[in-house]
CSV table of C-alpha atoms in Angstrom, one decimal:
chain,number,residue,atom,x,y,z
D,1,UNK,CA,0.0,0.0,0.0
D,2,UNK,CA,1.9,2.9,-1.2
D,3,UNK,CA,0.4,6.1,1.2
D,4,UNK,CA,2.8,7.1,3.9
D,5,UNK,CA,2.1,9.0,6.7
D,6,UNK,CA,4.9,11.4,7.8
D,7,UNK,CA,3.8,12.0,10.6
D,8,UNK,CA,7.8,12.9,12.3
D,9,UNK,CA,8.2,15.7,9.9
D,10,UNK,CA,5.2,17.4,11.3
D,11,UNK,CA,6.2,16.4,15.0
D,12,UNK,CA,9.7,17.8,14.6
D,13,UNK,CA,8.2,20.9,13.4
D,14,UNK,CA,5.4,21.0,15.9
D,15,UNK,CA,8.4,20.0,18.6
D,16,UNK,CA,6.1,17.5,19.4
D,17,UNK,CA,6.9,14.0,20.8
D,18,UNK,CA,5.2,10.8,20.6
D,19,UNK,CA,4.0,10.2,23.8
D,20,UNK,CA,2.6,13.7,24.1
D,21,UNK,CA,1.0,13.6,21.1
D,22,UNK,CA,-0.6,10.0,22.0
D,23,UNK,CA,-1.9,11.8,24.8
D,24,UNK,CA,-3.2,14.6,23.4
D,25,UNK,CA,-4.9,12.7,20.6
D,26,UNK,CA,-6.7,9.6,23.2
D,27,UNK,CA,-4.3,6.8,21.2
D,28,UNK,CA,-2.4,4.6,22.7
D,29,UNK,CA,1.1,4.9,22.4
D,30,UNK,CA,1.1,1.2,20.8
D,31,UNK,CA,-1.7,2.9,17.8
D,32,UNK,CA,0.4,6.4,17.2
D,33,UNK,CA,3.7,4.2,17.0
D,34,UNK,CA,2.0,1.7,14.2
D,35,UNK,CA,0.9,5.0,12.4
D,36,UNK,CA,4.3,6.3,12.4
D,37,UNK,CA,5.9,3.3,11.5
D,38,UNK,CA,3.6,3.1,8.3
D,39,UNK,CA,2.0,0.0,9.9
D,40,UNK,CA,-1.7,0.8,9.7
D,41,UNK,CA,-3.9,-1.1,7.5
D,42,UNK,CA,-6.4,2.2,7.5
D,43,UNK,CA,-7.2,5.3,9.1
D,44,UNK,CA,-10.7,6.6,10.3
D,45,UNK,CA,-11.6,10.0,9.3
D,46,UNK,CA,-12.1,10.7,12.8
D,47,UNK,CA,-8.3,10.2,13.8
D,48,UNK,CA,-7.0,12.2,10.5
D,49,UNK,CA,-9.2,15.2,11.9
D,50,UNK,CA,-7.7,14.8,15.1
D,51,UNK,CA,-4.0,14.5,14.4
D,52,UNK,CA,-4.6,17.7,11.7
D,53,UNK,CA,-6.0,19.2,15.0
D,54,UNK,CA,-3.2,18.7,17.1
D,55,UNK,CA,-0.3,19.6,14.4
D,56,UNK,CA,-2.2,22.0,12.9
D,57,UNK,CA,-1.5,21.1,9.4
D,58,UNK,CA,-3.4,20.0,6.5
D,59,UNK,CA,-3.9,15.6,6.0
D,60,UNK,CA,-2.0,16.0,2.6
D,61,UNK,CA,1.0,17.3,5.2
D,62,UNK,CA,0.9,13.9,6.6
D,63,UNK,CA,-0.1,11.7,4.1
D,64,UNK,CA,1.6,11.2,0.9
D,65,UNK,CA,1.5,8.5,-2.1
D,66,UNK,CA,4.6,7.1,-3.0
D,67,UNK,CA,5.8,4.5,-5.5
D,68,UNK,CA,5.6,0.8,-4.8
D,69,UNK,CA,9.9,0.8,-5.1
D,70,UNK,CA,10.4,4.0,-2.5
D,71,UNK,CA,7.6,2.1,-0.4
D,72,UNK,CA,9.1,-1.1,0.1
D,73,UNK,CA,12.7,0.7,0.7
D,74,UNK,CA,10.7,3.0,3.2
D,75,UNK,CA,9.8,0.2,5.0
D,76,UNK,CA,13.0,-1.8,4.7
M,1,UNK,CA,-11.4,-13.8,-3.9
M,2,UNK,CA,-9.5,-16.8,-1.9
M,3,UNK,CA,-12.2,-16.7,0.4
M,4,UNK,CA,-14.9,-16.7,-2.5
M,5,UNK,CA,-13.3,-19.8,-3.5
M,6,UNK,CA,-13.9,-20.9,0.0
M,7,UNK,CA,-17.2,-20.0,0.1
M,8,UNK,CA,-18.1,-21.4,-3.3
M,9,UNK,CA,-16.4,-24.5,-2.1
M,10,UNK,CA,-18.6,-25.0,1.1
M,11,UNK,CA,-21.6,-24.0,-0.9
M,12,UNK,CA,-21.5,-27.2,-3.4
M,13,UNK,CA,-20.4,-29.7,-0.4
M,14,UNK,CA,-23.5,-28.7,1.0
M,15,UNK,CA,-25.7,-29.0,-2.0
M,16,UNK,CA,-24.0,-31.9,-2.6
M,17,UNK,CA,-24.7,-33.3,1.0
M,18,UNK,CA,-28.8,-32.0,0.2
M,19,UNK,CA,-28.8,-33.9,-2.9
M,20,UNK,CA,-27.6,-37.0,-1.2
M,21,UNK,CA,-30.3,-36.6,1.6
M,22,UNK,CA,-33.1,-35.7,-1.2
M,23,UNK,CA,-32.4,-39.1,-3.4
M,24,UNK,CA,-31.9,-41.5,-0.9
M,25,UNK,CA,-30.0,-44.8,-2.2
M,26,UNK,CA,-31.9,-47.8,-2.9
M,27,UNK,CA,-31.1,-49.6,0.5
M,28,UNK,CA,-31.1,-53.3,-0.4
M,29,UNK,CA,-30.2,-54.6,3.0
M,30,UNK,CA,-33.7,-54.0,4.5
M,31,UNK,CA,-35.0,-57.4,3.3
M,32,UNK,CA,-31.8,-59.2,3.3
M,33,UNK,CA,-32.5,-60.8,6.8
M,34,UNK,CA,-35.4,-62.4,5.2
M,35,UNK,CA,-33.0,-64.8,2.9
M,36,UNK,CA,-31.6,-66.1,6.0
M,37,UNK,CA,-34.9,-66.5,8.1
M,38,UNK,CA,-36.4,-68.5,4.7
M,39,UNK,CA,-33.7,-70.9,4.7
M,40,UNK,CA,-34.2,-71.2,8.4
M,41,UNK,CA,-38.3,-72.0,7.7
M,42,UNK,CA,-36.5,-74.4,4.9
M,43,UNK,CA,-34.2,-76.6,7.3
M,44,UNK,CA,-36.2,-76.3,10.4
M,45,UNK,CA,-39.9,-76.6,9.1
M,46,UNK,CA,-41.2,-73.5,11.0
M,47,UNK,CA,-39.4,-70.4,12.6
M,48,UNK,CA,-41.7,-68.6,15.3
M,49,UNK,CA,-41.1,-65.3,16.5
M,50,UNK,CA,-39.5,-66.7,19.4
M,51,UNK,CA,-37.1,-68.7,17.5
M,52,UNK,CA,-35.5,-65.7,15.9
M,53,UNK,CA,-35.5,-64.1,19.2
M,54,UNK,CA,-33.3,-66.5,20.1
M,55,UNK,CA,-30.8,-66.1,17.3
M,56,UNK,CA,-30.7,-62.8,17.5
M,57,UNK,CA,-30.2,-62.8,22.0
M,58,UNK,CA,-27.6,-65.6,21.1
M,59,UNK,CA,-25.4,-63.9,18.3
M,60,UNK,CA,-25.5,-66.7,16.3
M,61,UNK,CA,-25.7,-68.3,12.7
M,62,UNK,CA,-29.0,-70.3,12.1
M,63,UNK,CA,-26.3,-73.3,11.6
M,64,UNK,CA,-26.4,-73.8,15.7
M,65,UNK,CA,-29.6,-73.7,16.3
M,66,UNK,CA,-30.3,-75.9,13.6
M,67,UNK,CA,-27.6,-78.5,15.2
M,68,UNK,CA,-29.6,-78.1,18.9
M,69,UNK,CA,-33.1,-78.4,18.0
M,70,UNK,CA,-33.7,-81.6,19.9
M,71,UNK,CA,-31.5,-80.3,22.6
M,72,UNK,CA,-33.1,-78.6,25.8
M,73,UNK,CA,-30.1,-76.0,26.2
M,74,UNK,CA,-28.8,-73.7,23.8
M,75,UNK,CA,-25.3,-72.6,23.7
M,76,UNK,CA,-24.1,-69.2,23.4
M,77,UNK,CA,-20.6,-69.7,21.4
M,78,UNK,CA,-18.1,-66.9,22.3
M,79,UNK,CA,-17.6,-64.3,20.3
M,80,UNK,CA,-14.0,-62.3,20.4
M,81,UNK,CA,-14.5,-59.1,17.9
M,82,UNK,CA,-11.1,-57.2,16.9
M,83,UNK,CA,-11.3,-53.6,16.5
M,84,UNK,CA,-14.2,-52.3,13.5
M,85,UNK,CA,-15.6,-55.6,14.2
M,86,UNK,CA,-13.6,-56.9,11.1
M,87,UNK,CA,-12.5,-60.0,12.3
M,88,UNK,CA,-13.4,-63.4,15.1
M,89,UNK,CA,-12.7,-65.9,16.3
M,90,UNK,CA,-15.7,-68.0,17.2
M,91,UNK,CA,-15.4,-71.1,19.6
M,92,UNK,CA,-17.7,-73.7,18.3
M,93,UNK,CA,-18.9,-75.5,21.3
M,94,UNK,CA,-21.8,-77.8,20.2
M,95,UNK,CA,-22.0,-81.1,22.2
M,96,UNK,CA,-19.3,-79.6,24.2
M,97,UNK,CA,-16.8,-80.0,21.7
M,98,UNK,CA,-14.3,-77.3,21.8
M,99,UNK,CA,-13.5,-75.9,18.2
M,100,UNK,CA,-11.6,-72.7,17.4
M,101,UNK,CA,-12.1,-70.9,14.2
M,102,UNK,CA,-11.3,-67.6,12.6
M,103,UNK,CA,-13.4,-65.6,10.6
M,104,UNK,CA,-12.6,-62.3,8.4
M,105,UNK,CA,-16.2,-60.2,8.9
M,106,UNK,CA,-17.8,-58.4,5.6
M,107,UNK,CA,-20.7,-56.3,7.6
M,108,UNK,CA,-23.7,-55.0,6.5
M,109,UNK,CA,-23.4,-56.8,2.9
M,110,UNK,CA,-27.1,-57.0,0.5
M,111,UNK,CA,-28.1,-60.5,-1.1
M,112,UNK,CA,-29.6,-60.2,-4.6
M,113,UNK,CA,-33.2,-60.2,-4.4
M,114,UNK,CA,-33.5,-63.1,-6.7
M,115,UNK,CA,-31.1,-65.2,-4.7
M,116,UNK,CA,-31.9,-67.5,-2.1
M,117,UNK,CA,-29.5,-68.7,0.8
M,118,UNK,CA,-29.2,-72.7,0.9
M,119,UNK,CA,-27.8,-74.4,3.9
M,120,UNK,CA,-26.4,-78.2,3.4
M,121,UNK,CA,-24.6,-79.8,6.0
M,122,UNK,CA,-22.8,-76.7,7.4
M,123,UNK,CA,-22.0,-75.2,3.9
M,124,UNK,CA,-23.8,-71.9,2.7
M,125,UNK,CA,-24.8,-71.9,-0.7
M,126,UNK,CA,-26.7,-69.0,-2.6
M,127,UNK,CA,-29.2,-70.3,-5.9
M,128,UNK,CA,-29.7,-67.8,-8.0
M,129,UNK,CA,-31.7,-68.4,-11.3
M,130,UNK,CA,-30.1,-69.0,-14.1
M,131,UNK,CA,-26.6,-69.7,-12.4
M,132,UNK,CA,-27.4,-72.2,-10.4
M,133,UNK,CA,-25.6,-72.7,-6.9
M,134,UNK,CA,-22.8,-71.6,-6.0
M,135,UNK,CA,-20.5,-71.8,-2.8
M,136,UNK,CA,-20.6,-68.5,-0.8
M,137,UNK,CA,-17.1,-69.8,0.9
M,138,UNK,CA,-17.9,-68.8,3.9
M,139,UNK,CA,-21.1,-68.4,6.3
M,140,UNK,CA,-23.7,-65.6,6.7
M,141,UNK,CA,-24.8,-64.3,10.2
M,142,UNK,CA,-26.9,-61.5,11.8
M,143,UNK,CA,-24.2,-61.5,14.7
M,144,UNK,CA,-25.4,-57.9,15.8
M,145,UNK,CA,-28.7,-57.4,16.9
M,146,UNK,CA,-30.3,-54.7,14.5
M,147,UNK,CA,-27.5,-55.0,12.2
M,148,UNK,CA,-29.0,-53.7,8.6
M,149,UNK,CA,-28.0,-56.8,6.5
M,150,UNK,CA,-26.1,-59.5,6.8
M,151,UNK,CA,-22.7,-60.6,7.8
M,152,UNK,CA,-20.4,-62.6,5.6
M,153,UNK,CA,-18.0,-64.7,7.5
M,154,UNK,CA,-14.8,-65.9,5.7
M,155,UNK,CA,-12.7,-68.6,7.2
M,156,UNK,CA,-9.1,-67.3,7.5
M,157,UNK,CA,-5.8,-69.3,9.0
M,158,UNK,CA,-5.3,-68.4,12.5
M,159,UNK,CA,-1.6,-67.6,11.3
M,160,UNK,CA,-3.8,-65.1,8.9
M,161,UNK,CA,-6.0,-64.3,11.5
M,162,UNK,CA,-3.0,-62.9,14.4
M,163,UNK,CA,-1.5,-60.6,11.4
M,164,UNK,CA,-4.9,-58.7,10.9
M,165,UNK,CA,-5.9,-58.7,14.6
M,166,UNK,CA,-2.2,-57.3,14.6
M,167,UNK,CA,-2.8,-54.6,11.9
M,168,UNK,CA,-5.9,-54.1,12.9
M,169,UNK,CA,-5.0,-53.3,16.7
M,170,UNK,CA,-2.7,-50.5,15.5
M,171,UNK,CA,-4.9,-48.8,13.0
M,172,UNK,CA,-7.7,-49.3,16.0
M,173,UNK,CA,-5.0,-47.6,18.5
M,174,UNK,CA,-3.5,-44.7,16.0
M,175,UNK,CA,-7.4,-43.3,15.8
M,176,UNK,CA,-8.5,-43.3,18.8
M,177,UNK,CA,-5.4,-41.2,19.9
M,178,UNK,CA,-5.7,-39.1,17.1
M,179,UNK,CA,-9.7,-38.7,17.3
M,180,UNK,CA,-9.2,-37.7,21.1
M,181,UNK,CA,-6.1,-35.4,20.6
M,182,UNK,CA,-8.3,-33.2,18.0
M,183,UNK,CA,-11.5,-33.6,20.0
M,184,UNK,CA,-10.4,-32.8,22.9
M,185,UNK,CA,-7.2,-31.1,22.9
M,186,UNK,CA,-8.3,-28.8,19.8
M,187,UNK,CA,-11.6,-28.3,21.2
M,188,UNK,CA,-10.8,-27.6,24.6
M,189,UNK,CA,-8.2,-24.8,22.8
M,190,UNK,CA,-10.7,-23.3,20.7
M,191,UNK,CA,-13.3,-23.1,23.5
M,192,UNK,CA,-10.5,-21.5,26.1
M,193,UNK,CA,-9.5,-19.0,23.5
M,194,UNK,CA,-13.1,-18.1,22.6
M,195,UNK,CA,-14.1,-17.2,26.5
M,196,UNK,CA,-10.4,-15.7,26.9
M,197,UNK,CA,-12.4,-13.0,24.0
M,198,UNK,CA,-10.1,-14.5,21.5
M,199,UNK,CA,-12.4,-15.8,19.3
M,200,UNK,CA,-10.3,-14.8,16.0
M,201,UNK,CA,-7.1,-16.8,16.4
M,202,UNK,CA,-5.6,-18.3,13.8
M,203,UNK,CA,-5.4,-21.9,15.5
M,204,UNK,CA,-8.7,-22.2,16.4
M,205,UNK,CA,-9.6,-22.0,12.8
M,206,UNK,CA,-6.9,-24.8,12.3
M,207,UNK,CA,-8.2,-26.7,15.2
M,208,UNK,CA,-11.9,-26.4,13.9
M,209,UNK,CA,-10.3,-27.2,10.6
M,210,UNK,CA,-8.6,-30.4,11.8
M,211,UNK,CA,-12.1,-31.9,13.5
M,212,UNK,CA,-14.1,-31.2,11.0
M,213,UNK,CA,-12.0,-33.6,8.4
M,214,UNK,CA,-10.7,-36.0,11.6
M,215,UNK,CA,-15.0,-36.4,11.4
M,216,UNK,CA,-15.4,-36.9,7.8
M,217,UNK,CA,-12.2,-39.0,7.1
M,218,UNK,CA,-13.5,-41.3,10.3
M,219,UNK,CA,-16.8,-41.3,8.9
M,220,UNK,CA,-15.8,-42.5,5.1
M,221,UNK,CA,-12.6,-44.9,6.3
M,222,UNK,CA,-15.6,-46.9,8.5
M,223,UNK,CA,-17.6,-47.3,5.2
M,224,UNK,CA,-14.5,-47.7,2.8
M,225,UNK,CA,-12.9,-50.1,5.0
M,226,UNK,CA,-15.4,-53.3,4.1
M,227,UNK,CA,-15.1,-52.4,0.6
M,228,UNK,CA,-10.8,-52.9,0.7
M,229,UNK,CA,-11.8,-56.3,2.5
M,230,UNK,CA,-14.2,-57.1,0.0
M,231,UNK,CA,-11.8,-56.2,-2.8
M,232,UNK,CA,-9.2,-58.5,-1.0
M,233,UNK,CA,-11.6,-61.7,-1.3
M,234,UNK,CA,-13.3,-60.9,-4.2
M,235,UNK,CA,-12.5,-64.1,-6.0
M,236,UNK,CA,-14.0,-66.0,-3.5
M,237,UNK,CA,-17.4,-63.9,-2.9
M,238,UNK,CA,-20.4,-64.4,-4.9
M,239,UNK,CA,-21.3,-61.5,-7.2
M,240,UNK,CA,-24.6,-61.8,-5.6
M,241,UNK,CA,-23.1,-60.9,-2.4
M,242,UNK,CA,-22.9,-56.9,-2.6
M,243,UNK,CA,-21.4,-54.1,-0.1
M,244,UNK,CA,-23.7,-51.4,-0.8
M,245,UNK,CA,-21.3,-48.6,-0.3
M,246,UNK,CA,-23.9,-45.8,-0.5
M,247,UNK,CA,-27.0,-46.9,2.0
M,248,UNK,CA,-24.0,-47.1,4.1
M,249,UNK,CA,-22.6,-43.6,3.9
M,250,UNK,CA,-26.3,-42.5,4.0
M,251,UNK,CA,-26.3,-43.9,7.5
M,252,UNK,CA,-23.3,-41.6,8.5
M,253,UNK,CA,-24.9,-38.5,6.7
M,254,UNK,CA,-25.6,-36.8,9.9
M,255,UNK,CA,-21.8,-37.4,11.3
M,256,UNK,CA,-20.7,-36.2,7.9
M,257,UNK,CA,-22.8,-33.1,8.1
M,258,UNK,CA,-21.2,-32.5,11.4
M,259,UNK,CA,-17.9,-32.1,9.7
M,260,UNK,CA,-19.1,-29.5,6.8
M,261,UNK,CA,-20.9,-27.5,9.7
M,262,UNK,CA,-17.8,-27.8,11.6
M,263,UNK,CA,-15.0,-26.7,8.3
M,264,UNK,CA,-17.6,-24.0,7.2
M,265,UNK,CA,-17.2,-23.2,10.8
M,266,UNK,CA,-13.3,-23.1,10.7
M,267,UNK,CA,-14.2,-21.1,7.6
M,268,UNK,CA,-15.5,-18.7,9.4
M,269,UNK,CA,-13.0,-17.8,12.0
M,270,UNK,CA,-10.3,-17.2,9.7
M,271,UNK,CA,-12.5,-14.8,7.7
M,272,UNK,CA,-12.5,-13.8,11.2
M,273,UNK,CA,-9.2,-13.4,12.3
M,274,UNK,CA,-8.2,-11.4,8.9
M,275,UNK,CA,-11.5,-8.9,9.4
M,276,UNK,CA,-9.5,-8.6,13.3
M,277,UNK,CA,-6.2,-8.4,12.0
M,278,UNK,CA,-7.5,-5.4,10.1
M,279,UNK,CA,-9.1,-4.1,12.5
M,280,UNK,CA,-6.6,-3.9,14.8
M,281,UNK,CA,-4.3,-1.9,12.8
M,282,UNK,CA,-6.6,0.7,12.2
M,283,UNK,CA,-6.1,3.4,14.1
């Protein structure tokens, strides 16, 4: 599946870390981790609207379609 | 589209399974009993009711009470079944004379309609018209009370007759420990898991899984397993002496149905456990 979600570009900006922003979205730290790590099967509308909340950016600043080649050397 | 395969899969086992219940084979071992009773009424003059009571309480062949008529006591001659009833030994003690033999067992076998059972001097002979009589080789028997047709005995060595008790025993022994590992290990497992709230595991779709076919394989071995003995000593049996293959899976259809229910079951979990997979990494 070829969408990642850069979701440490917009926490370094933000100066945000993962734990705080687990707590200040309801997730456990276990769910934001598998987000990060481009893990996640899928993603409710509800959680995109609350991460843009929190980071105050846009979901196209987090989410971004990539090639099936930089997708698997994304993920190693 | 894996699982539509699936799905399609378990759909025609059980149309195929409603078809089989819908045109129910032809069971010709209903009146096979009869062939035996009317060579009884043939040697004996009459049978009453409480004559074939007596066979049946007794275990026997017609050929002892037809040697004990005059006699005031019956004899109930031992019977020592090996595991699936497929082979005896049967002590012949009539005027208290001690005689060991060994029979191979052909259950549940149909007699052609046409055919009547003759019985001369100990030897079992079947008439049929147009070929005339012919040596069935062996003896026939109801030996289990409400047994659905008859029982062909075949005379075997007693050499013969240790190997297949032998064989026999460890086939008997490998399924039982088989049977009750999946029953009740698997089961047990699946039920744990499931009030654990960990319905959607992947082994307890393999455990379901492995029941259901431990159930149907059971199930079709018990029927096939008279036919490789027939096919064994076929040389030697009538043709008029059928194994009719399909009345006898019809009586298993319910333990067969068991095991669809139970795969579609299996089925079901691992659509299941990929719906949960997905659903736990969705965040």
């Amino acid at each position: 599946m070829p969408i990642v979600v850069n979701l440490d570009v917009m926490m370094a900006r933000r100066k945000i870390s993962l734990t705080e922003l687990s707590e200040k979205l309801g997730l456990t730290l276990a769910n934001v981790s598998i987000l990060k790590t481009n893990k996640a099967k899928a993603v409710r509308f509800s959680t995109l609207d609350d991460i843009c909340r929190v980071l105050d950016c846009q979901p196209g600043d987090i989410l971004e379609r990539v090639s099936e080649e930089e997708y698997k050397t994304l993920l190693g | 589209m894996k699982f539509r395969k699936q799905s399609l899969l378990m759909s025609a086992a059980g149309l195929l399974f409603l078809l089989f219940i819908i045109k129910r084979p032809t069971d010709t071992r209903e009146k096979t009993p009869n062939v035996l009773i009317e060579a009884a009424y043939t040697n004996t003059g009459t049978v009453t009711d409480s004559n074939y009571v007596v066979y049946k309480k007794i275990h026997d062949s017609l050929e002892h009470r037809f040697d004990l008529k005059d006699k005031a006591v019956l004899f109930t001659a031992p019977l020592t079944y090996m595991p699936f009833g497929v082979v005896q030994t049967f002590e012949d003690n009539t005027d208290h004379k001690y005689d060991t033999r060994s029979w191979f067992l052909l259950k549940g076998v149909s007699i052609q309609s046409d055919s009547k059972v003759i019985i001369d001097k100990g030897n079992y002979y079947l008439q049929s018209p147009g070929t005339g009589r012919k040596n069935i080789n062996g003896r026939l028997s109801f030996l289990e009370p409400g047994d659905k047709g008859l029982t062909l005995m075949i005379p075997v060595s007693t050499s013969s007759y240790k190997w297949i008790k032998a064989i026999m025993n460890v086939i008997f022994w490998v399924t039982m420990i088989v049977i009750i590992c999946v029953s009740s290990f698997g089961l047990s497992r699946v039920l744990r898991n499931i009030s654990e709230g960990k319905p959607f595991l992947p082994q307890n779709s393999k455990y379901l899984s492995w029941l259901g076919w431990t159930i149907i394989i059971v199930a079709v071995a018990y029927v096939l397993l008279p036919v490789l003995i027939r096919s064994i000593f076929l040389s030697n049996i009538p043709g008029e002496v059928s194994y009719p293959f399909w009345s006898w899976l019809y009586d298993l259809k319910w333990a067969l149905l068991a095991g669809i229910v139970i795969l579609g079951m299996a089925q079901a979990f691992k659509h299941g456990y990929q719906i949960q997979k997905e659903q736990d990494l969705t965040v």
